[in-house]
Structures are given as structure tokens and as C-alpha cells.
mmCIF file with all atom_site columns, C-alpha atoms in Angstrom:
data_model
loop_
_atom_site.group_PDB
_atom_site.id
_atom_site.type_symbol
_atom_site.label_atom_id
_atom_site.label_alt_id
_atom_site.label_comp_id
_atom_site.label_asym_id
_atom_site.label_entity_id
_atom_site.label_seq_id
_atom_site.pdbx_PDB_ins_code
_atom_site.Cartn_x
_atom_site.Cartn_y
_atom_site.Cartn_z
_atom_site.occupancy
_atom_site.B_iso_or_equiv
_atom_site.pdbx_formal_charge
_atom_site.auth_seq_id
_atom_site.auth_comp_id
_atom_site.auth_asym_id
_atom_site.auth_atom_id
_atom_site.pdbx_PDB_model_num
ATOM 1   C CA . MET A 1 1   ? 79.936  59.755  -47.029 1.00 48.00 ? 319 MET A CA 1
ATOM 2   C CA . PRO A 1 2   ? 78.722  63.392  -46.981 1.00 52.00 ? 320 PRO A CA 1
ATOM 3   C CA . PHE A 1 3   ? 78.623  63.281  -43.156 1.00 48.00 ? 321 PHE A CA 1
ATOM 4   C CA . LEU A 1 4   ? 82.272  62.143  -43.026 1.00 46.00 ? 322 LEU A CA 1
ATOM 5   C CA . ALA A 1 5   ? 83.353  64.968  -45.354 1.00 48.00 ? 323 ALA A CA 1
ATOM 6   C CA . LEU A 1 6   ? 81.489  67.491  -43.204 1.00 44.00 ? 324 LEU A CA 1
ATOM 7   C CA . ALA A 1 7   ? 83.062  66.088  -40.020 1.00 45.00 ? 325 ALA A CA 1
ATOM 8   C CA . CYS A 1 8   ? 86.533  66.491  -41.533 1.00 45.00 ? 326 CYS A CA 1
ATOM 9   C CA . LEU A 1 9   ? 85.810  70.117  -42.340 1.00 47.00 ? 327 LEU A CA 1
ATOM 10  C CA . VAL A 1 10  ? 84.574  70.830  -38.826 1.00 48.00 ? 328 VAL A CA 1
ATOM 11  C CA . ALA A 1 11  ? 87.572  69.123  -37.215 1.00 46.00 ? 329 ALA A CA 1
ATOM 12  C CA . SER A 1 12  ? 90.088  71.013  -39.348 1.00 49.00 ? 330 SER A CA 1
ATOM 13  C CA . PRO A 1 13  ? 91.878  73.875  -37.635 1.00 56.00 ? 331 PRO A CA 1
ATOM 14  C CA . VAL A 1 14  ? 90.710  77.283  -38.752 1.00 59.00 ? 332 VAL A CA 1
ATOM 15  C CA . ALA A 1 15  ? 93.347  79.209  -40.657 1.00 69.00 ? 333 ALA A CA 1
ATOM 16  C CA . ALA A 1 16  ? 94.315  82.450  -38.995 1.00 66.00 ? 334 ALA A CA 1
ATOM 17  C CA . GLN A 1 17  ? 93.214  85.559  -40.701 1.00 93.00 ? 335 GLN A CA 1
ATOM 18  C CA . VAL A 1 18  ? 94.237  88.797  -39.096 1.00 98.00 ? 336 VAL A CA 1
ATOM 19  C CA . ASP A 1 19  ? 93.938  91.939  -41.173 1.00 98.00 ? 337 ASP A CA 1
ATOM 20  C CA . VAL A 1 20  ? 96.487  94.685  -40.544 1.00 98.00 ? 338 VAL A CA 1
ATOM 21  C CA . THR A 1 21  ? 95.407  98.108  -41.785 1.00 98.00 ? 339 THR A CA 1
ATOM 22  C CA . PHE A 1 22  ? 97.921  100.943 -41.889 1.00 98.00 ? 340 PHE A CA 1
ATOM 23  C CA . TYR A 1 23  ? 96.679  104.441 -41.113 1.00 97.00 ? 341 TYR A CA 1
ATOM 24  C CA . SER A 1 24  ? 97.886  108.001 -40.958 1.00 96.00 ? 342 SER A CA 1
ATOM 25  C CA . HIS A 1 25  ? 96.336  110.986 -39.259 1.00 88.00 ? 343 HIS A CA 1
ATOM 26  C CA . ASP A 1 26  ? 96.883  114.545 -40.372 1.00 73.00 ? 344 ASP A CA 1
ATOM 27  C CA . PHE A 1 27  ? 98.967  116.605 -37.999 1.00 66.00 ? 345 PHE A CA 1
ATOM 28  C CA . GLY A 1 28  ? 97.247  118.167 -35.055 1.00 61.00 ? 346 GLY A CA 1
ATOM 29  C CA . LYS A 1 29  ? 97.255  117.919 -31.302 1.00 57.00 ? 347 LYS A CA 1
ATOM 30  C CA . ASN A 1 30  ? 96.608  114.158 -31.270 1.00 58.00 ? 348 ASN A CA 1
ATOM 31  C CA . PHE A 1 31  ? 99.216  111.444 -31.695 1.00 60.00 ? 349 PHE A CA 1
ATOM 32  C CA . PRO A 1 32  ? 100.252 108.914 -33.007 1.00 60.00 ? 350 PRO A CA 1
ATOM 33  C CA . HIS A 1 33  ? 100.021 109.995 -36.623 1.00 90.00 ? 351 HIS A CA 1
ATOM 34  C CA . ALA A 1 34  ? 101.050 106.659 -38.193 1.00 95.00 ? 352 ALA A CA 1
ATOM 35  C CA . PHE A 1 35  ? 99.671  103.450 -36.723 1.00 97.00 ? 353 PHE A CA 1
ATOM 36  C CA . PHE A 1 36  ? 98.128  100.116 -37.597 1.00 98.00 ? 354 PHE A CA 1
ATOM 37  C CA . VAL A 1 37  ? 94.946  98.277  -36.630 1.00 98.00 ? 355 VAL A CA 1
ATOM 38  C CA . LEU A 1 38  ? 94.737  94.485  -36.265 1.00 98.00 ? 356 LEU A CA 1
ATOM 39  C CA . LYS A 1 39  ? 91.396  92.675  -36.629 1.00 98.00 ? 357 LYS A CA 1
ATOM 40  C CA . GLY A 1 40  ? 90.611  89.035  -37.108 1.00 98.00 ? 358 GLY A CA 1
ATOM 41  C CA . GLN A 1 41  ? 90.982  85.635  -35.512 1.00 97.00 ? 359 GLN A CA 1
ATOM 42  C CA . LEU A 1 42  ? 93.932  83.417  -34.643 1.00 97.00 ? 360 LEU A CA 1
ATOM 43  C CA . GLU A 1 43  ? 94.030  79.656  -35.247 1.00 95.00 ? 361 GLU A CA 1
ATOM 44  C CA . ASN A 1 44  ? 93.203  79.008  -31.576 1.00 94.00 ? 362 ASN A CA 1
ATOM 45  C CA . GLY A 1 45  ? 89.975  81.012  -31.974 1.00 94.00 ? 363 GLY A CA 1
ATOM 46  C CA . GLU A 1 46  ? 91.247  84.102  -30.152 1.00 96.00 ? 364 GLU A CA 1
ATOM 47  C CA . THR A 1 47  ? 89.727  87.294  -31.525 1.00 97.00 ? 365 THR A CA 1
ATOM 48  C CA . VAL A 1 48  ? 92.129  90.094  -32.358 1.00 98.00 ? 366 VAL A CA 1
ATOM 49  C CA . ASP A 1 49  ? 90.851  93.686  -32.318 1.00 97.00 ? 367 ASP A CA 1
ATOM 50  C CA . THR A 1 50  ? 93.456  96.262  -31.341 1.00 97.00 ? 368 THR A CA 1
ATOM 51  C CA . SER A 1 51  ? 95.734  98.960  -32.701 1.00 98.00 ? 369 SER A CA 1
ATOM 52  C CA . TYR A 1 52  ? 99.233  100.250 -32.067 1.00 98.00 ? 370 TYR A CA 1
ATOM 53  C CA . GLY A 1 53  ? 101.121 103.444 -32.674 1.00 96.00 ? 371 GLY A CA 1
ATOM 54  C CA . PHE A 1 54  ? 104.212 105.037 -31.196 1.00 96.00 ? 372 PHE A CA 1
ATOM 55  C CA . THR A 1 55  ? 104.251 108.533 -29.746 1.00 94.00 ? 373 THR A CA 1
ATOM 56  C CA . ALA A 1 56  ? 105.839 110.826 -27.220 1.00 93.00 ? 374 ALA A CA 1
ATOM 57  C CA . VAL A 1 57  ? 104.594 110.407 -23.641 1.00 92.00 ? 375 VAL A CA 1
ATOM 58  C CA . ASN A 1 58  ? 104.113 114.177 -23.421 1.00 85.00 ? 376 ASN A CA 1
ATOM 59  C CA . VAL A 1 59  ? 103.607 116.106 -26.618 1.00 78.00 ? 377 VAL A CA 1
ATOM 60  C CA . SER A 1 60  ? 105.483 119.318 -25.950 1.00 78.00 ? 378 SER A CA 1
ATOM 61  C CA . PRO A 1 61  ? 108.014 121.587 -27.657 1.00 80.00 ? 379 PRO A CA 1
ATOM 62  C CA . GLY A 1 62  ? 110.678 119.272 -26.194 1.00 76.00 ? 380 GLY A CA 1
ATOM 63  C CA . ILE A 1 63  ? 110.135 116.870 -29.107 1.00 81.00 ? 381 ILE A CA 1
ATOM 64  C CA . LEU A 1 64  ? 111.613 119.511 -31.404 1.00 83.00 ? 382 LEU A CA 1
ATOM 65  C CA . TRP A 1 65  ? 114.943 119.579 -29.530 1.00 87.00 ? 383 TRP A CA 1
ATOM 66  C CA . GLY A 1 66  ? 115.807 115.922 -29.034 1.00 91.00 ? 384 GLY A CA 1
ATOM 67  C CA . SER A 1 67  ? 114.783 112.635 -27.507 1.00 95.00 ? 385 SER A CA 1
ATOM 68  C CA . VAL A 1 68  ? 111.921 112.428 -25.033 1.00 94.00 ? 386 VAL A CA 1
ATOM 69  C CA . LYS A 1 69  ? 110.052 109.596 -23.321 1.00 95.00 ? 387 LYS A CA 1
ATOM 70  C CA . GLY A 1 70  ? 108.083 107.494 -25.815 1.00 95.00 ? 388 GLY A CA 1
ATOM 71  C CA . LYS A 1 71  ? 105.289 104.952 -25.566 1.00 97.00 ? 389 LYS A CA 1
ATOM 72  C CA . VAL A 1 72  ? 103.337 102.481 -27.627 1.00 98.00 ? 390 VAL A CA 1
ATOM 73  C CA . GLU A 1 73  ? 99.725  103.562 -27.583 1.00 95.00 ? 391 GLU A CA 1
ATOM 74  C CA . THR A 1 74  ? 96.393  102.115 -28.700 1.00 96.00 ? 392 THR A CA 1
ATOM 75  C CA . PRO A 1 75  ? 94.537  104.879 -30.551 1.00 93.00 ? 393 PRO A CA 1
ATOM 76  C CA . LYS A 1 76  ? 90.903  105.336 -29.545 1.00 92.00 ? 394 LYS A CA 1
ATOM 77  C CA . LEU A 1 77  ? 88.169  104.199 -31.970 1.00 94.00 ? 395 LEU A CA 1
ATOM 78  C CA . LYS A 1 78  ? 87.032  107.773 -32.606 1.00 93.00 ? 396 LYS A CA 1
ATOM 79  C CA . TYR A 1 79  ? 90.606  108.739 -33.553 1.00 92.00 ? 397 TYR A CA 1
ATOM 80  C CA . VAL A 1 80  ? 90.910  105.742 -35.891 1.00 94.00 ? 398 VAL A CA 1
ATOM 81  C CA . ALA A 1 81  ? 87.589  106.654 -37.557 1.00 93.00 ? 399 ALA A CA 1
ATOM 82  C CA . LYS A 1 82  ? 88.900  110.149 -38.333 1.00 92.00 ? 400 LYS A CA 1
ATOM 83  C CA . SER A 1 83  ? 92.190  108.839 -39.747 1.00 94.00 ? 401 SER A CA 1
ATOM 84  C CA . ASN A 1 84  ? 93.283  107.876 -43.265 1.00 95.00 ? 402 ASN A CA 1
ATOM 85  C CA . ALA A 1 85  ? 93.189  104.112 -43.927 1.00 97.00 ? 403 ALA A CA 1
ATOM 86  C CA . HIS A 1 86  ? 95.778  103.403 -46.638 1.00 98.00 ? 404 HIS A CA 1
ATOM 87  C CA . PHE A 1 87  ? 96.064  99.629  -47.157 1.00 98.00 ? 405 PHE A CA 1
ATOM 88  C CA . THR A 1 88  ? 95.306  96.287  -45.511 1.00 98.00 ? 406 THR A CA 1
ATOM 89  C CA . VAL A 1 89  ? 97.318  93.067  -45.528 1.00 97.00 ? 407 VAL A CA 1
ATOM 90  C CA . THR A 1 90  ? 96.254  89.702  -44.138 1.00 97.00 ? 408 THR A CA 1
ATOM 91  C CA . ILE A 1 91  ? 98.686  87.779  -41.943 1.00 97.00 ? 409 ILE A CA 1
ATOM 92  C CA . ASP A 1 92  ? 98.887  84.353  -40.333 1.00 96.00 ? 410 ASP A CA 1
ATOM 93  C CA . ASP A 1 93  ? 99.557  83.467  -36.686 1.00 96.00 ? 411 ASP A CA 1
ATOM 94  C CA . ASN A 1 94  ? 103.346 83.476  -37.135 1.00 96.00 ? 412 ASN A CA 1
ATOM 95  C CA . LYS A 1 95  ? 103.416 86.983  -38.628 1.00 97.00 ? 413 LYS A CA 1
ATOM 96  C CA . TYR A 1 96  ? 100.963 88.129  -35.963 1.00 97.00 ? 414 TYR A CA 1
ATOM 97  C CA . ARG A 1 97  ? 103.315 86.904  -33.216 1.00 97.00 ? 415 ARG A CA 1
ATOM 98  C CA . GLU A 1 98  ? 106.266 88.593  -34.946 1.00 98.00 ? 416 GLU A CA 1
ATOM 99  C CA . LEU A 1 99  ? 104.293 91.844  -35.177 1.00 98.00 ? 417 LEU A CA 1
ATOM 100 C CA . ILE A 1 100 ? 103.368 91.676  -31.480 1.00 98.00 ? 418 ILE A CA 1
ATOM 101 C CA . GLY A 1 101 ? 107.072 91.040  -30.772 1.00 98.00 ? 419 GLY A CA 1
ATOM 102 C CA . LEU A 1 102 ? 107.888 94.251  -32.639 1.00 98.00 ? 420 LEU A CA 1
ATOM 103 C CA . VAL A 1 103 ? 105.286 96.124  -30.587 1.00 98.00 ? 421 VAL A CA 1
ATOM 104 C CA . GLU A 1 104 ? 106.871 94.772  -27.384 1.00 98.00 ? 422 GLU A CA 1
ATOM 105 C CA . LYS A 1 105 ? 110.351 95.750  -28.592 1.00 98.00 ? 423 LYS A CA 1
ATOM 106 C CA . TRP A 1 106 ? 109.185 99.341  -29.036 1.00 98.00 ? 424 TRP A CA 1
ATOM 107 C CA . ARG A 1 107 ? 107.198 99.268  -25.784 1.00 98.00 ? 425 ARG A CA 1
ATOM 108 C CA . THR A 1 108 ? 110.249 98.218  -23.757 1.00 98.00 ? 426 THR A CA 1
ATOM 109 C CA . MET A 1 109 ? 112.909 100.427 -25.367 1.00 97.00 ? 427 MET A CA 1
ATOM 110 C CA . PRO A 1 110 ? 115.083 102.303 -22.906 1.00 97.00 ? 428 PRO A CA 1
ATOM 111 C CA . GLN A 1 111 ? 113.850 105.835 -22.354 1.00 96.00 ? 429 GLN A CA 1
ATOM 112 C CA . LYS A 1 112 ? 114.111 108.477 -23.862 1.00 96.00 ? 430 LYS A CA 1
ATOM 113 C CA . SER A 1 113 ? 112.872 106.443 -26.822 1.00 94.00 ? 431 SER A CA 1
ATOM 114 C CA . TYR A 1 114 ? 110.962 108.978 -28.941 1.00 93.00 ? 432 TYR A CA 1
ATOM 115 C CA . ASN A 1 115 ? 112.869 111.226 -31.313 1.00 95.00 ? 433 ASN A CA 1
ATOM 116 C CA . LEU A 1 116 ? 110.999 113.220 -33.950 1.00 92.00 ? 434 LEU A CA 1
ATOM 117 C CA . GLY A 1 117 ? 113.783 112.815 -36.517 1.00 92.00 ? 435 GLY A CA 1
ATOM 118 C CA . LYS A 1 118 ? 115.084 109.328 -35.687 1.00 95.00 ? 436 LYS A CA 1
ATOM 119 C CA . ARG A 1 119 ? 112.425 107.229 -33.922 1.00 96.00 ? 437 ARG A CA 1
ATOM 120 C CA . ASN A 1 120 ? 108.859 108.424 -34.327 1.00 96.00 ? 438 ASN A CA 1
ATOM 121 C CA . CYS A 1 121 ? 105.487 106.964 -35.355 1.00 96.00 ? 439 CYS A CA 1
ATOM 122 C CA . VAL A 1 122 ? 106.531 106.630 -39.002 1.00 97.00 ? 440 VAL A CA 1
ATOM 123 C CA . HIS A 1 123 ? 109.689 104.721 -38.030 1.00 98.00 ? 441 HIS A CA 1
ATOM 124 C CA . PHE A 1 124 ? 107.502 102.381 -35.960 1.00 98.00 ? 442 PHE A CA 1
ATOM 125 C CA . ALA A 1 125 ? 105.111 101.811 -38.874 1.00 98.00 ? 443 ALA A CA 1
ATOM 126 C CA . SER A 1 126 ? 108.016 101.329 -41.292 1.00 98.00 ? 444 SER A CA 1
ATOM 127 C CA . GLU A 1 127 ? 109.419 98.498  -39.163 1.00 98.00 ? 445 GLU A CA 1
ATOM 128 C CA . ALA A 1 128 ? 106.005 96.821  -39.154 1.00 98.00 ? 446 ALA A CA 1
ATOM 129 C CA . ILE A 1 129 ? 105.739 97.252  -42.930 1.00 98.00 ? 447 ILE A CA 1
ATOM 130 C CA . ALA A 1 130 ? 109.195 95.693  -43.437 1.00 98.00 ? 448 ALA A CA 1
ATOM 131 C CA . LEU A 1 131 ? 108.428 92.833  -41.029 1.00 98.00 ? 449 LEU A CA 1
ATOM 132 C CA . LEU A 1 132 ? 105.378 91.996  -43.132 1.00 98.00 ? 450 LEU A CA 1
ATOM 133 C CA . GLY A 1 133 ? 107.553 91.808  -46.250 1.00 97.00 ? 451 GLY A CA 1
ATOM 134 C CA . TYR A 1 134 ? 106.817 95.119  -47.925 1.00 98.00 ? 452 TYR A CA 1
ATOM 135 C CA . LYS A 1 135 ? 109.204 97.781  -49.162 1.00 98.00 ? 453 LYS A CA 1
ATOM 136 C CA . PHE A 1 136 ? 109.636 101.308 -47.884 1.00 97.00 ? 454 PHE A CA 1
ATOM 137 C CA . ASN A 1 137 ? 112.137 104.004 -48.749 1.00 97.00 ? 455 ASN A CA 1
ATOM 138 C CA . SER A 1 138 ? 114.719 104.106 -45.945 1.00 96.00 ? 456 SER A CA 1
ATOM 139 C CA . LYS A 1 139 ? 115.959 107.435 -47.327 1.00 96.00 ? 457 LYS A CA 1
ATOM 140 C CA . THR A 1 140 ? 112.490 108.960 -47.462 1.00 97.00 ? 458 THR A CA 1
ATOM 141 C CA . LYS A 1 141 ? 111.972 112.642 -46.795 1.00 96.00 ? 459 LYS A CA 1
ATOM 142 C CA . ASN A 1 142 ? 108.625 111.714 -45.264 1.00 95.00 ? 460 ASN A CA 1
ATOM 143 C CA . TRP A 1 143 ? 109.715 110.582 -41.786 1.00 95.00 ? 461 TRP A CA 1
ATOM 144 C CA . LYS A 1 144 ? 107.698 113.481 -40.356 1.00 92.00 ? 462 LYS A CA 1
ATOM 145 C CA . LYS A 1 145 ? 104.856 113.163 -42.881 1.00 93.00 ? 463 LYS A CA 1
ATOM 146 C CA . PRO A 1 146 ? 102.862 110.005 -42.103 1.00 95.00 ? 464 PRO A CA 1
ATOM 147 C CA . LYS A 1 147 ? 100.308 110.365 -44.900 1.00 94.00 ? 465 LYS A CA 1
ATOM 148 C CA . SER A 1 148 ? 102.965 111.037 -47.545 1.00 95.00 ? 466 SER A CA 1
ATOM 149 C CA . PHE A 1 149 ? 105.000 108.103 -46.195 1.00 97.00 ? 467 PHE A CA 1
ATOM 150 C CA . MET A 1 150 ? 102.045 105.705 -46.506 1.00 97.00 ? 468 MET A CA 1
ATOM 151 C CA . LEU A 1 151 ? 101.332 106.886 -50.056 1.00 97.00 ? 469 LEU A CA 1
ATOM 152 C CA . GLU A 1 152 ? 105.009 106.322 -50.883 1.00 97.00 ? 470 GLU A CA 1
ATOM 153 C CA . VAL A 1 153 ? 104.784 102.763 -49.491 1.00 98.00 ? 471 VAL A CA 1
ATOM 154 C CA . LEU A 1 154 ? 101.749 102.130 -51.702 1.00 97.00 ? 472 LEU A CA 1
ATOM 155 C CA . ALA A 1 155 ? 103.657 103.355 -54.760 1.00 97.00 ? 473 ALA A CA 1
ATOM 156 C CA . MET A 1 156 ? 106.625 101.067 -53.964 1.00 97.00 ? 474 MET A CA 1
ATOM 157 C CA . ASN A 1 157 ? 104.459 97.969  -53.490 1.00 98.00 ? 475 ASN A CA 1
ATOM 158 C CA . PRO A 1 158 ? 102.163 97.499  -56.495 1.00 94.00 ? 476 PRO A CA 1
ATOM 159 C CA . GLY A 1 159 ? 100.528 94.468  -54.863 1.00 92.00 ? 477 GLY A CA 1
ATOM 160 C CA . LEU A 1 160 ? 99.068  96.620  -52.110 1.00 95.00 ? 478 LEU A CA 1
ATOM 161 C CA . VAL A 1 161 ? 95.569  97.886  -52.765 1.00 93.00 ? 479 VAL A CA 1
ATOM 162 C CA . LYS A 1 162 ? 94.881  101.486 -51.858 1.00 94.00 ? 480 LYS A CA 1
ATOM 163 C CA . LEU A 1 163 ? 91.805  101.760 -49.669 1.00 93.00 ? 481 LEU A CA 1
ATOM 164 C CA . GLY A 1 164 ? 89.073  104.135 -50.740 1.00 73.00 ? 482 GLY A CA 1
ATOM 165 C CA . GLY A 1 165 ? 87.715  106.998 -48.736 1.00 56.00 ? 483 GLY A CA 1
ATOM 166 C CA . ASN A 1 166 ? 89.883  109.737 -47.312 1.00 51.00 ? 484 ASN A CA 1
ATOM 167 C CA . SER A 1 167 ? 93.366  108.377 -48.024 1.00 43.00 ? 485 SER A CA 1
ATOM 168 C CA . ASP A 1 168 ? 94.093  110.594 -51.041 1.00 45.00 ? 486 ASP A CA 1
#
């Protein structure tokens, strides 16, 4: 009987477990400032290890005057390591596919898709946060302040656990 129980466990599909960690990066010459990292494994065994943020194609003074070309970008590991990790949520395959759909929606927006006041990295992160079922303040004054925005999201969602380290 123990062999049969073990065989059933081995034959069972593995539940997906992809962790999504939301980050901010203090202002500087590098973008995006708000982004998320996905790590884990899907039910089909596929390993997930990537990140997404939204930024201007060319960071120039033009972003101060209106819309410019935008792009979804995968921040480099060194950039992620120097950023503020705020909170992590675990999602299943369905939410993962929805999140990738959101990334594709932003990736394929008609250009000029980046606007500092109306469609920036924080707006991108806020849509991901909402898609995953968490609250954010749509009237926030922090659209241009990624770190403050993430801290505000934490305050609005008591179930989220603030990550340690440099996210204060």
C-alpha cells in the first residue's frame, strides 16, 4: 500500500508556484523605477525567471513635455539587486498567463506609449497589482514616486508582507 500512495503522489500534477516580487528603484539615470520579478515553476514544469518594467525608449528631457516612445524592459540582475524589494505574492498558472497578457498589452501599445504623468512605470506596476487582486490608490500623488507608491500599496493591503532589507 505505501508504494501505491507514493505512486499517486508522483503522478499528481505539480501545482504552479510563481512568486511575483514588486520592486522600486530610487530615481537616477536608470529606468524602469517600478517593476516586478517572476520566479518559480508552472504546472507543465516550465521554469519562470524573468522581470518586467515599463520605461521610455530614450530617457531624455522629452519625457517632461509629453508622450514619447515606450517599451517593456527586463531589468538586468545587477539593477534588480540594487533595487527595493517591497512585497511578494504567489500566483498560479492562470494568473501568470493573465500577467503575461498584461505585459504583452503594454509591449504592443501604439507609440508614443510612455507618458510621465499618465502612463509610466508606476502605472504599469499598478495594473499588475490590480490584476493580482490587490488595491492601489487610483488618485495617488505617487505616480512619479515608485517607492512611495509601493509603500502606499503595502499600507492599503494588510495581507501583504513587507520584505526586509532596503525597502524602508
